mmCIF file of C-alpha atoms and ligand atoms in Angstrom:
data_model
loop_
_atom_site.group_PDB
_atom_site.id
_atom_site.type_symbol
_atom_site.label_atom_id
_atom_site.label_comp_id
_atom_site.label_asym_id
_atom_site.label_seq_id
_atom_site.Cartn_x
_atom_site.Cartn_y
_atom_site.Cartn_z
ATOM 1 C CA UNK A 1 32.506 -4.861 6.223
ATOM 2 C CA UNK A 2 29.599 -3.829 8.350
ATOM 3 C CA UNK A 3 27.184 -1.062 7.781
ATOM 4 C CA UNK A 4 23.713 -0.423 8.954
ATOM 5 C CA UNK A 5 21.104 2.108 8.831
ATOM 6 C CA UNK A 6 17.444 2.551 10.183
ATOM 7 C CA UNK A 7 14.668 3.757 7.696
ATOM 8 C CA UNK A 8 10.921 4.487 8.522
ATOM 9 C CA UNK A 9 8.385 4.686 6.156
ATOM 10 C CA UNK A 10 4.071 4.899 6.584
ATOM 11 C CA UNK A 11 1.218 2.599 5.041
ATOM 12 C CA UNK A 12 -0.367 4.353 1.882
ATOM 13 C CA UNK A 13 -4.580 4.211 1.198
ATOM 14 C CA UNK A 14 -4.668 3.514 -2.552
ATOM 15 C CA UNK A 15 -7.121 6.145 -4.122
ATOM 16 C CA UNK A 16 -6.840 4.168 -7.401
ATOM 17 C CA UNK A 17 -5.935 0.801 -6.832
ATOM 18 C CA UNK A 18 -2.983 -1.632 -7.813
ATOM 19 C CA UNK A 19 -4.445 -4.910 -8.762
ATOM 20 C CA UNK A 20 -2.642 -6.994 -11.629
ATOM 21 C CA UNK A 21 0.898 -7.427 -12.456
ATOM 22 C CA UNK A 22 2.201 -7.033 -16.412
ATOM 23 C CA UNK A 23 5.344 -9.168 -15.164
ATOM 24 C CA UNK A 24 5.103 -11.161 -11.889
ATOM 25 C CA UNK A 25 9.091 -11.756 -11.708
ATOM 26 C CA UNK A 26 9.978 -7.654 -11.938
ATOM 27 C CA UNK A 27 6.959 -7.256 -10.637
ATOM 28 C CA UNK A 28 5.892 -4.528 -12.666
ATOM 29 C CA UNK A 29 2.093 -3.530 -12.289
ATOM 30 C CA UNK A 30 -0.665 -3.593 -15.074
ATOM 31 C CA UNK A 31 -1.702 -0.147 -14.867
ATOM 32 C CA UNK A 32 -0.747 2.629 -12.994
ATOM 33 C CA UNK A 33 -2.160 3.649 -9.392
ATOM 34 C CA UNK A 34 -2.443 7.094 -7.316
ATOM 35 C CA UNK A 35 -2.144 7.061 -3.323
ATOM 36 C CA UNK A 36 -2.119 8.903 0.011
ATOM 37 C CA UNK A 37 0.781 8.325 2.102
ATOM 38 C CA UNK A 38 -0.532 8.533 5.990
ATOM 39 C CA UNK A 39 0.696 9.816 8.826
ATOM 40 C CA UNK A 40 0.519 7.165 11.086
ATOM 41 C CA UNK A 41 0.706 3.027 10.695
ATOM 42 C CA UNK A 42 4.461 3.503 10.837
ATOM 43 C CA UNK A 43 7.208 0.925 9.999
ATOM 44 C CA UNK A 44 10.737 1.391 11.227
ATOM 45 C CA UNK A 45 13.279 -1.248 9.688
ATOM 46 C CA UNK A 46 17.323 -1.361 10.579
ATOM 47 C CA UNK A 47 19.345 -3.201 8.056
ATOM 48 C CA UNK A 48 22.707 -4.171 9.867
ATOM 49 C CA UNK A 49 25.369 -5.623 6.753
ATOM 50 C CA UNK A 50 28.040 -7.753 8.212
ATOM 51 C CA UNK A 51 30.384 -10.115 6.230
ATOM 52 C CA UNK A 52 30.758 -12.064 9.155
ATOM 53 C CA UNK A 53 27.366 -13.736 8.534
ATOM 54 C CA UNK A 54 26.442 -16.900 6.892
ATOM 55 C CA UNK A 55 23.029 -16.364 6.119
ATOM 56 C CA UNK A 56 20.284 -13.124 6.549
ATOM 57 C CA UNK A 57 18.345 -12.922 9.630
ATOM 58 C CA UNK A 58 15.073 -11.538 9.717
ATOM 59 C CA UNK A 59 13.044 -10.186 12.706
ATOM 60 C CA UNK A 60 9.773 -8.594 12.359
ATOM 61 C CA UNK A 61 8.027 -6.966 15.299
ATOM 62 C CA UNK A 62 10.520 -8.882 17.557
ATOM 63 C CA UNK A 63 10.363 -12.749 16.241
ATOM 64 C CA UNK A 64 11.957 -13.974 13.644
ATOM 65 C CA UNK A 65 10.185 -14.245 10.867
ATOM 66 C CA UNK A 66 7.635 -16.966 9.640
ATOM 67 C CA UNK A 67 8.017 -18.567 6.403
ATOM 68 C CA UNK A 68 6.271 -16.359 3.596
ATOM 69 C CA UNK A 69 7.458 -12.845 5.440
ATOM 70 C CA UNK A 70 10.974 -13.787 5.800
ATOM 71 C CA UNK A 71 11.297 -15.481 2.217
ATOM 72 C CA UNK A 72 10.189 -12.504 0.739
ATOM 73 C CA UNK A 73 12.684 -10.116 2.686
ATOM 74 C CA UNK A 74 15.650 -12.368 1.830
ATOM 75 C CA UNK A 75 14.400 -12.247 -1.941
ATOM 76 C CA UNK A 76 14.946 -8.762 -1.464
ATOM 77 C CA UNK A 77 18.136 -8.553 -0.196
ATOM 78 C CA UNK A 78 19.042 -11.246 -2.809
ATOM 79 C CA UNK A 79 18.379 -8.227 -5.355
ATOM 80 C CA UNK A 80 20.057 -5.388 -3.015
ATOM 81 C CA UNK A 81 23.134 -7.435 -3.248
ATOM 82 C CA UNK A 82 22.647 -7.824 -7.103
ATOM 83 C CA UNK A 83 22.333 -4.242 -7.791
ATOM 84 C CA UNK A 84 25.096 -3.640 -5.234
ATOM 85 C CA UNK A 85 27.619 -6.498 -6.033
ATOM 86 C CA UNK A 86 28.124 -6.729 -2.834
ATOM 87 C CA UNK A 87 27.727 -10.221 -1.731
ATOM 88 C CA UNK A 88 27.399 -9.923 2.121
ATOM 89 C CA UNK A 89 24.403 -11.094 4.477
ATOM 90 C CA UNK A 90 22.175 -8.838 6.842
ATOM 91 C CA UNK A 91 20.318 -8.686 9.936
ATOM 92 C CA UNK A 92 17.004 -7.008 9.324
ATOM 93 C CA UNK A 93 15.046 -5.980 12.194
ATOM 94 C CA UNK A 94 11.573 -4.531 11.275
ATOM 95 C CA UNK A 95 8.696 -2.777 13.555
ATOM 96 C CA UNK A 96 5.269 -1.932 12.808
ATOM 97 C CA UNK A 97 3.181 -0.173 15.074
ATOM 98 C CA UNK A 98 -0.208 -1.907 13.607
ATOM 99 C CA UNK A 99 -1.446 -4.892 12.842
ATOM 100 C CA UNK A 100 0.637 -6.849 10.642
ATOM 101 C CA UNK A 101 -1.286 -8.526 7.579
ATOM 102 C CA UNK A 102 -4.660 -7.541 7.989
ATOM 103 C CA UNK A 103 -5.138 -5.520 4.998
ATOM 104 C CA UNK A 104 -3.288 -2.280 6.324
ATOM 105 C CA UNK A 105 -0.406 -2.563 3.523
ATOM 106 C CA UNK A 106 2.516 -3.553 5.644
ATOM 107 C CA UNK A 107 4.695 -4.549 3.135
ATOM 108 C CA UNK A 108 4.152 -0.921 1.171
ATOM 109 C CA UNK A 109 5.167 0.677 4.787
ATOM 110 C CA UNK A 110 7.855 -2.234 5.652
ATOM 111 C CA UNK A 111 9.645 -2.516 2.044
ATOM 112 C CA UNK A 112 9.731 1.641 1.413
ATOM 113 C CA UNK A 113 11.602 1.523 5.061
ATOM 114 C CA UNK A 114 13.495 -1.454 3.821
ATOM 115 C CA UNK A 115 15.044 -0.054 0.295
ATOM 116 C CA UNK A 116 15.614 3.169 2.010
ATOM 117 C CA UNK A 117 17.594 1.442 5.029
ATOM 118 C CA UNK A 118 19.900 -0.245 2.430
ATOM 119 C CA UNK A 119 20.580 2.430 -0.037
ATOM 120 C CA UNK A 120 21.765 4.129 2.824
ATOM 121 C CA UNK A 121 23.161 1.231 4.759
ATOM 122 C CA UNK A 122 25.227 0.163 1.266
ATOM 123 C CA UNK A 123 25.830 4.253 0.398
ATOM 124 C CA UNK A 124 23.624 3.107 -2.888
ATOM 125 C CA UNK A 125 23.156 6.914 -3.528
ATOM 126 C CA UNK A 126 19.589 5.607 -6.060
ATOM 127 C CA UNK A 127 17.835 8.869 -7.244
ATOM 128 C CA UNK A 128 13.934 8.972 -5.908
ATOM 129 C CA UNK A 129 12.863 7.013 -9.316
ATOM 130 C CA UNK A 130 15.230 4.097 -8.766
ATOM 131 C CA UNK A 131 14.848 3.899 -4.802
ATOM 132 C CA UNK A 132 10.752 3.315 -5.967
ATOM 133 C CA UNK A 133 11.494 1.018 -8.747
ATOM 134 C CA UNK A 134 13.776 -0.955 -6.237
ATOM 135 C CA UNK A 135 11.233 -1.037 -3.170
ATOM 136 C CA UNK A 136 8.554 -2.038 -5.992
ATOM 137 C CA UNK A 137 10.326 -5.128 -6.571
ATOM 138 C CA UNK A 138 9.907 -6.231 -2.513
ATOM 139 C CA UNK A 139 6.138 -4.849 -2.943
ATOM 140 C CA UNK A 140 4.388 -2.796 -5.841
ATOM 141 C CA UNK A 141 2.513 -0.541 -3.455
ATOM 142 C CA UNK A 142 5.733 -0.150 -1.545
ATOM 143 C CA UNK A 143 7.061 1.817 -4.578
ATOM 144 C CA UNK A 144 4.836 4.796 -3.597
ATOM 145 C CA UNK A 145 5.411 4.660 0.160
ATOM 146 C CA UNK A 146 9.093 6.176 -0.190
ATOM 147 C CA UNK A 147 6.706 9.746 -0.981
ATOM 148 C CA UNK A 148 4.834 12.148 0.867
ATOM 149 C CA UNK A 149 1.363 13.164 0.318
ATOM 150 C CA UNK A 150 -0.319 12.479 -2.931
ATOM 151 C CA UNK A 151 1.503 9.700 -5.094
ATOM 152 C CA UNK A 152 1.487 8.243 -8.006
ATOM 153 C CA UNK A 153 2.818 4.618 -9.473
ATOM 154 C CA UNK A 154 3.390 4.669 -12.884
ATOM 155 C CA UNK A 155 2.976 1.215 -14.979
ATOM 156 C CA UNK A 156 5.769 1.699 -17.650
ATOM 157 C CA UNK A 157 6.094 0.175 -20.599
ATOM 158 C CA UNK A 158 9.793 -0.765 -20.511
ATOM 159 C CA UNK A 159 10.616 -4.741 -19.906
ATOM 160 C CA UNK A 160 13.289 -4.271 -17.611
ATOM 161 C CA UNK A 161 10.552 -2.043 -15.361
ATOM 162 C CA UNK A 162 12.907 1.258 -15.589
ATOM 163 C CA UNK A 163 10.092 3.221 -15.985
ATOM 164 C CA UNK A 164 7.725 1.617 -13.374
ATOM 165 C CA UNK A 165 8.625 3.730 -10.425
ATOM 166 C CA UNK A 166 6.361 6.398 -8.200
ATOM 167 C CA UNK A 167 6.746 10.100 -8.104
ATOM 168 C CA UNK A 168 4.719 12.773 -5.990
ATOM 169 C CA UNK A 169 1.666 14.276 -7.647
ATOM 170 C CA UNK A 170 0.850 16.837 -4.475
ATOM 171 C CA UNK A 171 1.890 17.749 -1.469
ATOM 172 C CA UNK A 172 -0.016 16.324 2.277
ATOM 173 C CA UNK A 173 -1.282 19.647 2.568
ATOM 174 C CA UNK A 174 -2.512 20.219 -1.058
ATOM 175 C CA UNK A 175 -5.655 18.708 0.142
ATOM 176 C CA UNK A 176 -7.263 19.253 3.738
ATOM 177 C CA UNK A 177 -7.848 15.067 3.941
ATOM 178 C CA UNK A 178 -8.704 12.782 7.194
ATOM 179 C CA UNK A 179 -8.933 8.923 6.898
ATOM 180 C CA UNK A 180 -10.688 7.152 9.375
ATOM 181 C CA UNK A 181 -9.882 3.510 9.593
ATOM 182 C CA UNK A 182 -11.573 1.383 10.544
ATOM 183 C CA UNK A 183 -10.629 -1.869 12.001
ATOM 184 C CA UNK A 184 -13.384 -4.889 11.550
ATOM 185 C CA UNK A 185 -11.254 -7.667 11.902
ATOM 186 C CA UNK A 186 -7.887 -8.878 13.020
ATOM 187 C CA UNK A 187 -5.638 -11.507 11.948
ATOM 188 C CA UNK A 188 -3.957 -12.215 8.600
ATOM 189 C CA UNK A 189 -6.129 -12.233 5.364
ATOM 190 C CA UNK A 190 -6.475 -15.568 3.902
ATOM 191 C CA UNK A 191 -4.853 -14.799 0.397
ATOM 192 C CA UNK A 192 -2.385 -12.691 0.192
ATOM 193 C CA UNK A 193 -2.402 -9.880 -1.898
ATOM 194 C CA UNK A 194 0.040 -11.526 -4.599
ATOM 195 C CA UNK A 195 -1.670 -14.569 -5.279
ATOM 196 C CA UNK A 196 -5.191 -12.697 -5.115
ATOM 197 C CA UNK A 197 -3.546 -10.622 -8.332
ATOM 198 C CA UNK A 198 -2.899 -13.712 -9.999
ATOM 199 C CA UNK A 199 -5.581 -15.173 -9.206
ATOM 200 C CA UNK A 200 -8.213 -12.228 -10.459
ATOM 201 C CA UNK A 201 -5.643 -11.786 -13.912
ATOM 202 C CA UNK A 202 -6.049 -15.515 -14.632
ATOM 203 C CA UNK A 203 -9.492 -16.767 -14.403
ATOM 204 C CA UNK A 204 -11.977 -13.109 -13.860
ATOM 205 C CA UNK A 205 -13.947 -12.463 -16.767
ATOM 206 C CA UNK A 206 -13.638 -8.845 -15.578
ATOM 207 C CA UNK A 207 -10.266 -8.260 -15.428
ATOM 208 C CA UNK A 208 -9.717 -6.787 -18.772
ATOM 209 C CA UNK A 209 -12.506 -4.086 -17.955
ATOM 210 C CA UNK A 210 -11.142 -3.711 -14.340
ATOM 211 C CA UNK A 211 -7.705 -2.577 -15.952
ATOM 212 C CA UNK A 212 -9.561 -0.316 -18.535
ATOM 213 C CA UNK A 213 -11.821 1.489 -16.398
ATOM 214 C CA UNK A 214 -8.113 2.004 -14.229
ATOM 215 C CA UNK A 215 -6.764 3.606 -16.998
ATOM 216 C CA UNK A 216 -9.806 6.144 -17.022
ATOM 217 C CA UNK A 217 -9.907 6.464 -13.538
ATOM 218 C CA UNK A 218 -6.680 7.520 -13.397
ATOM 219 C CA UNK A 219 -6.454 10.425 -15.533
ATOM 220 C CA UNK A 220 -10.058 11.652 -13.609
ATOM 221 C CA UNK A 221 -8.061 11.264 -10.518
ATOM 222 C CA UNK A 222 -5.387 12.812 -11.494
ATOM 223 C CA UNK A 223 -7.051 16.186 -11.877
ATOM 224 C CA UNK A 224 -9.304 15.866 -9.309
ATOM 225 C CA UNK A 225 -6.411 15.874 -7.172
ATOM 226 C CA UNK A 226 -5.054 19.025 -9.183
ATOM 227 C CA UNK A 227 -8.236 20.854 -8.178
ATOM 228 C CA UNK A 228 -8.744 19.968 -4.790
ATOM 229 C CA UNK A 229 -11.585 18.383 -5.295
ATOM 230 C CA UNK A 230 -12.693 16.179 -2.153
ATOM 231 C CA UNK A 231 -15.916 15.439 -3.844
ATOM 232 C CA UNK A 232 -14.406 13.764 -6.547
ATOM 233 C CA UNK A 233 -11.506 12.260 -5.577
ATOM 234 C CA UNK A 234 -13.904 10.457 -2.560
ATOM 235 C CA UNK A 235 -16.228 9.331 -5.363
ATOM 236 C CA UNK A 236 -14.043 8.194 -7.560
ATOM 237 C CA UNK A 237 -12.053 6.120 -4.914
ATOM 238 C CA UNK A 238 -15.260 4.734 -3.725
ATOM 239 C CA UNK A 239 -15.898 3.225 -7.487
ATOM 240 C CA UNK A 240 -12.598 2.413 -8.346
ATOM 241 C CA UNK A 241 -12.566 -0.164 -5.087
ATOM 242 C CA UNK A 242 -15.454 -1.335 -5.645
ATOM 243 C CA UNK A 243 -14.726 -2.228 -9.370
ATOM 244 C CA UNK A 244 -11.388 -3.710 -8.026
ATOM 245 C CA UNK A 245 -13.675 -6.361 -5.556
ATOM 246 C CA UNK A 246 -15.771 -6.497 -8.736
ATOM 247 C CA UNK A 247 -13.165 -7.946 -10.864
ATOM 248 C CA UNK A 248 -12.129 -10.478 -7.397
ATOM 249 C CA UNK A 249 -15.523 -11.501 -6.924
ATOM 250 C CA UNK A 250 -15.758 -12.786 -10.447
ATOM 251 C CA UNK A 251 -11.870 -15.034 -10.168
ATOM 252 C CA UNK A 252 -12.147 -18.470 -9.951
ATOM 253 C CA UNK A 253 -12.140 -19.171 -6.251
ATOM 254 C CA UNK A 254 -13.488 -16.224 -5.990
ATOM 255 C CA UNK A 255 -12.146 -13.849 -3.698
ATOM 256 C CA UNK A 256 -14.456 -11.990 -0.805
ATOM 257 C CA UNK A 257 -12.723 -10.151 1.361
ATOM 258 C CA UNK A 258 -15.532 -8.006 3.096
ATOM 259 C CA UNK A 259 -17.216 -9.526 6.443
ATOM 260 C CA UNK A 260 -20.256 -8.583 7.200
ATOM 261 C CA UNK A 261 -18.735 -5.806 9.425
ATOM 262 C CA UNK A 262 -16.982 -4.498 6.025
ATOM 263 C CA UNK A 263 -20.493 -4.146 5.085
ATOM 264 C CA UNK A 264 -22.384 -2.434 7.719
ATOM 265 C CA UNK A 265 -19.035 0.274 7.356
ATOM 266 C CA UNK A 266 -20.008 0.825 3.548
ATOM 267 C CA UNK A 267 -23.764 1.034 4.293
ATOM 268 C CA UNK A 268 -22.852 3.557 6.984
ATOM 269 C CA UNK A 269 -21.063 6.137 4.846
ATOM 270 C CA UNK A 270 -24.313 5.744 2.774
ATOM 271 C CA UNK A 271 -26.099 6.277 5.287
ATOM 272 C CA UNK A 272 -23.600 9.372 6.386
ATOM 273 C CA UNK A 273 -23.978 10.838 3.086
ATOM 274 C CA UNK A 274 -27.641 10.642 2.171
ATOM 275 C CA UNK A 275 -28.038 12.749 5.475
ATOM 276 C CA UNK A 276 -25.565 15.175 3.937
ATOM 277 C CA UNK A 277 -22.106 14.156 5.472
ATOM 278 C CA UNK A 278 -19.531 13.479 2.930
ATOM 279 C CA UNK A 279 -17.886 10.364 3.257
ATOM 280 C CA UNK A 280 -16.470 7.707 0.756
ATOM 281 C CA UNK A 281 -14.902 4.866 1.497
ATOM 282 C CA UNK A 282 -11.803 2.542 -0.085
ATOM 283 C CA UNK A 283 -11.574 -1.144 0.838
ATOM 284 C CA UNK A 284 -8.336 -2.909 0.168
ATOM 285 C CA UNK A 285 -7.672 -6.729 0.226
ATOM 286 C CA UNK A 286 -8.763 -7.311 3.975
ATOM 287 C CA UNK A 287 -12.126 -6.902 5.550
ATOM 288 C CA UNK A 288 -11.114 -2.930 7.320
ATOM 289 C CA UNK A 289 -12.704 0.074 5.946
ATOM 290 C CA UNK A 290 -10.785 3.533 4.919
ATOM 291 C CA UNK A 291 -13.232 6.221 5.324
ATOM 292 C CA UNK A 292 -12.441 9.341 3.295
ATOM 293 C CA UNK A 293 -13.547 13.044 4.464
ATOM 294 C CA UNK A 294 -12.758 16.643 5.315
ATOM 295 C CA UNK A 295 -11.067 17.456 8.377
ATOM 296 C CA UNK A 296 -14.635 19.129 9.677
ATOM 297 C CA UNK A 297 -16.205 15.880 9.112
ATOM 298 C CA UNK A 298 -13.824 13.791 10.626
ATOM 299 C CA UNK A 299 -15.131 13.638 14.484
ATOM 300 C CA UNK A 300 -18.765 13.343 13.110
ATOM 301 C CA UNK A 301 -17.872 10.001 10.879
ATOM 302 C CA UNK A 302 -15.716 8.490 13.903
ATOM 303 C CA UNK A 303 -18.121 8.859 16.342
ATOM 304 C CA UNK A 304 -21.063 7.112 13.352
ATOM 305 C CA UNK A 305 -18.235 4.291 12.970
ATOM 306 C CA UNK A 306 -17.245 3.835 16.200
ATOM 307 C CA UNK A 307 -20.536 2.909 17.664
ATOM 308 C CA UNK A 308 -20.792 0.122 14.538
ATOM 309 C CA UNK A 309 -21.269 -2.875 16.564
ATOM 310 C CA UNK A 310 -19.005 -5.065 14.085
ATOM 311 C CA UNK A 311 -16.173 -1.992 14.607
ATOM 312 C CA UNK A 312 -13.504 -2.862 16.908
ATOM 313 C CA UNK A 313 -11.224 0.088 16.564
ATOM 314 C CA UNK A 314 -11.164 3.523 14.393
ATOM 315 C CA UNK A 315 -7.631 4.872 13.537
ATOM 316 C CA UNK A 316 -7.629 8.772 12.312
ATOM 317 C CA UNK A 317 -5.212 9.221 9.895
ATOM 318 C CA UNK A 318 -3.512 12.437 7.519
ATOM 319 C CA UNK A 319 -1.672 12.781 4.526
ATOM 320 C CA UNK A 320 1.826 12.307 5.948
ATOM 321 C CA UNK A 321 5.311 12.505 5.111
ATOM 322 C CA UNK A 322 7.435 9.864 2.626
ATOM 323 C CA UNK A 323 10.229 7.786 4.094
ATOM 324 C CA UNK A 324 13.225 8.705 5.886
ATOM 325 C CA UNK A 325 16.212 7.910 7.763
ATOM 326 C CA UNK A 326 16.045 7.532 11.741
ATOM 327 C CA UNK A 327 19.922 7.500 11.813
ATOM 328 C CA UNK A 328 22.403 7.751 9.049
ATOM 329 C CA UNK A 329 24.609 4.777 7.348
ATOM 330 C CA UNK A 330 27.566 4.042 10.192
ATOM 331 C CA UNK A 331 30.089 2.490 7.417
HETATM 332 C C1 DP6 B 401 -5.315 -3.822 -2.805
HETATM 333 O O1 DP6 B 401 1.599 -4.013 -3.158
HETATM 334 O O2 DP6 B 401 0.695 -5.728 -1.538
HETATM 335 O O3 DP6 B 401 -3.630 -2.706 -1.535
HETATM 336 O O4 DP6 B 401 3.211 -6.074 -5.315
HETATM 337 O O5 DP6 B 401 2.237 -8.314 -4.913
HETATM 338 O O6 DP6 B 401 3.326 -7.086 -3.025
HETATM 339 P P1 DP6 B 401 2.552 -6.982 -4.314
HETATM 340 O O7 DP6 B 401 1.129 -6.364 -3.927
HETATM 341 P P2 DP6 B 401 0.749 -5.191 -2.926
HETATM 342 O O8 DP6 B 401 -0.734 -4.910 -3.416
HETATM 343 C C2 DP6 B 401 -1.522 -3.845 -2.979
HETATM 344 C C3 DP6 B 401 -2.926 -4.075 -3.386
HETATM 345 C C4 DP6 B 401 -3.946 -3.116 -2.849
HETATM 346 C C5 DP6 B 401 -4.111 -1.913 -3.761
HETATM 347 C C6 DP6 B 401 -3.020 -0.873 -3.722
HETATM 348 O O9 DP6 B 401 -2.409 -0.642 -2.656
HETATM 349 O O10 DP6 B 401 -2.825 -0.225 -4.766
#
């Protein structure tokens, strides 16, 4: 048997973050999150099935893959051929056209493309609900990277994690959006984001508030999003981040993930707003900045962030489209 097929999906900026696990092994998350899909920081995976291989091969952005990246693709295709009963090996080639592991969610963008290429490589045929709850399992925040526009990751209460799957709350158009990125930093971040979730769940006195002020920050979001509402979905990001670092900063190591460049960004939007731009910002675990405004604000924040001395690079981004397939299954 051989059968391949080439899937791309986008990175996703977390409006209300995903940041503790109710079961590490499904991993299902603690509480629900709400996202933008972009409409850039593309991945573009092929999955090629052939039972004339002895073991998976994985190549990401033309080398084959290092330890921890690799590992956790075969895990996945350990499941795909699970659900599949189909017990035949893969090459998996995978492209980003960003920085790998430097807090731009490449595993949301790379494991969205990934589930998609093998439901269609395998002729799967999963419904939206199951292709998320599949492409959770490779990466939570890959779960709502399959969707379009606005997103959002339910938590579920089931054990088997039936229920913990993304659906689309509004269209990329619903709300006129730009996200400026802004790179600080390159290179991978020292913990992943994984461990860092273990990490804050185990030993951060402010955990337990972290995952109840969640709960009400996603309903607020939620209709925020309903009305429109830059104003408060920007605000409301910009304190649910920084009561996600909260809850980090207080783990045991402690986890910092800002430089002082991640800094000078969030003292700029500030700055930006008290002089009656607005701007909010969203910081995920890596030191780069996600700058939230309207379209008509957009070239006025770049041009603030790009002459940032600690800046190296800003990315413009738009609610984009979910995943898709670049060719279909060849069976
Ligand atoms: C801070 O989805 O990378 O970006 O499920 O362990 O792979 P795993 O975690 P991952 O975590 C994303 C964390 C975040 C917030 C978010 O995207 O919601």
């Amino acid at each position: 048997m051989k059968a391949s097929a080439t899937a791309t999906a986008r990175s996703n900026i977390a409006l209300v973050k995903y940041w503790g696990k109710r079961d590490a092994v499904l991993n299902l998350p603690a509480t629900g999150s709400i996202s933008v899909t972009l409409d850039r920081l593309t991945t573009r995976t092929t999955v090629a099935f052939d039972d004339a291989l002895e073991a998976d091969e994985i190549v990401l952005d033309g080398a084959p893959a290092v330890a921890a990246g690799g590992e956790r693709v075969v895990r996945f295709l350990d499941l795909v051929r699970q659900v599949s009963g189909r017990p035949v090996h893969a090459v998996v080639r995978s492209e980003n056209d960003f920085p790998t592991g430097a807090g731009l969610a490449s595993s949301a963008s790379g494991f969205a493309a990934l589930a998609l290429a093998c439901d269609a490589a395998l002729g799967l045929g999963l419904e939206p609900a199951a292709l998320s709850a599949l492409a959770r399992r490779g990466s939570g925040s890959a779960a709502r990277s399959l969707f379009g526009g606005f997103v959002e990751m339910h938590a579920g209460e089931a054990a088997d994690g039936s229920d913990a799957f993304a659906e689309p709350l509004a269209a990329a158009t619903h709300l006129p959006l730009r996200i400026l990125v802004a790179i600080t930093a390159s290179g991978s971040k020292p913990v992943g984001s994984t461990e860092g979730m273990r990490r804050t769940a185990a030993t951060s006195p402010y955990y337990e508030a972290w995952v109840a002020a969640t709960q009400r920050d996603l309903d607020a979001m939620r209709s925020a999003i309903r009305d429109a509402d830059i104003g408060r979905v920007g605000a409301l990001a910009e304190g649910n981040c920084l009561r996600m670092h909260a809850a980090m900063l207080g783990a045991d190591p402690p986890l910092l993930y800002w430089h002082p460049a991640t800094l000078e960004v969030m003292h700029c939007v500030w700055d930006l707003r008290s002089q009656g731009v607005p701007a909010w910002f969203t910081i995920d675990a890596g030191p780069q900045v996600k700058v939230l405004c309207a379209p008509g604000n957009a070239a006025a924040v770049r041009e603030r962030l790009a002459g940032l001395p600690g800046t190296r690079e800003v990315l413009e981004a738009a609610p984009g489209p979910g995943a898709g397939l670049a060719e279909g299954a060849v069976a």
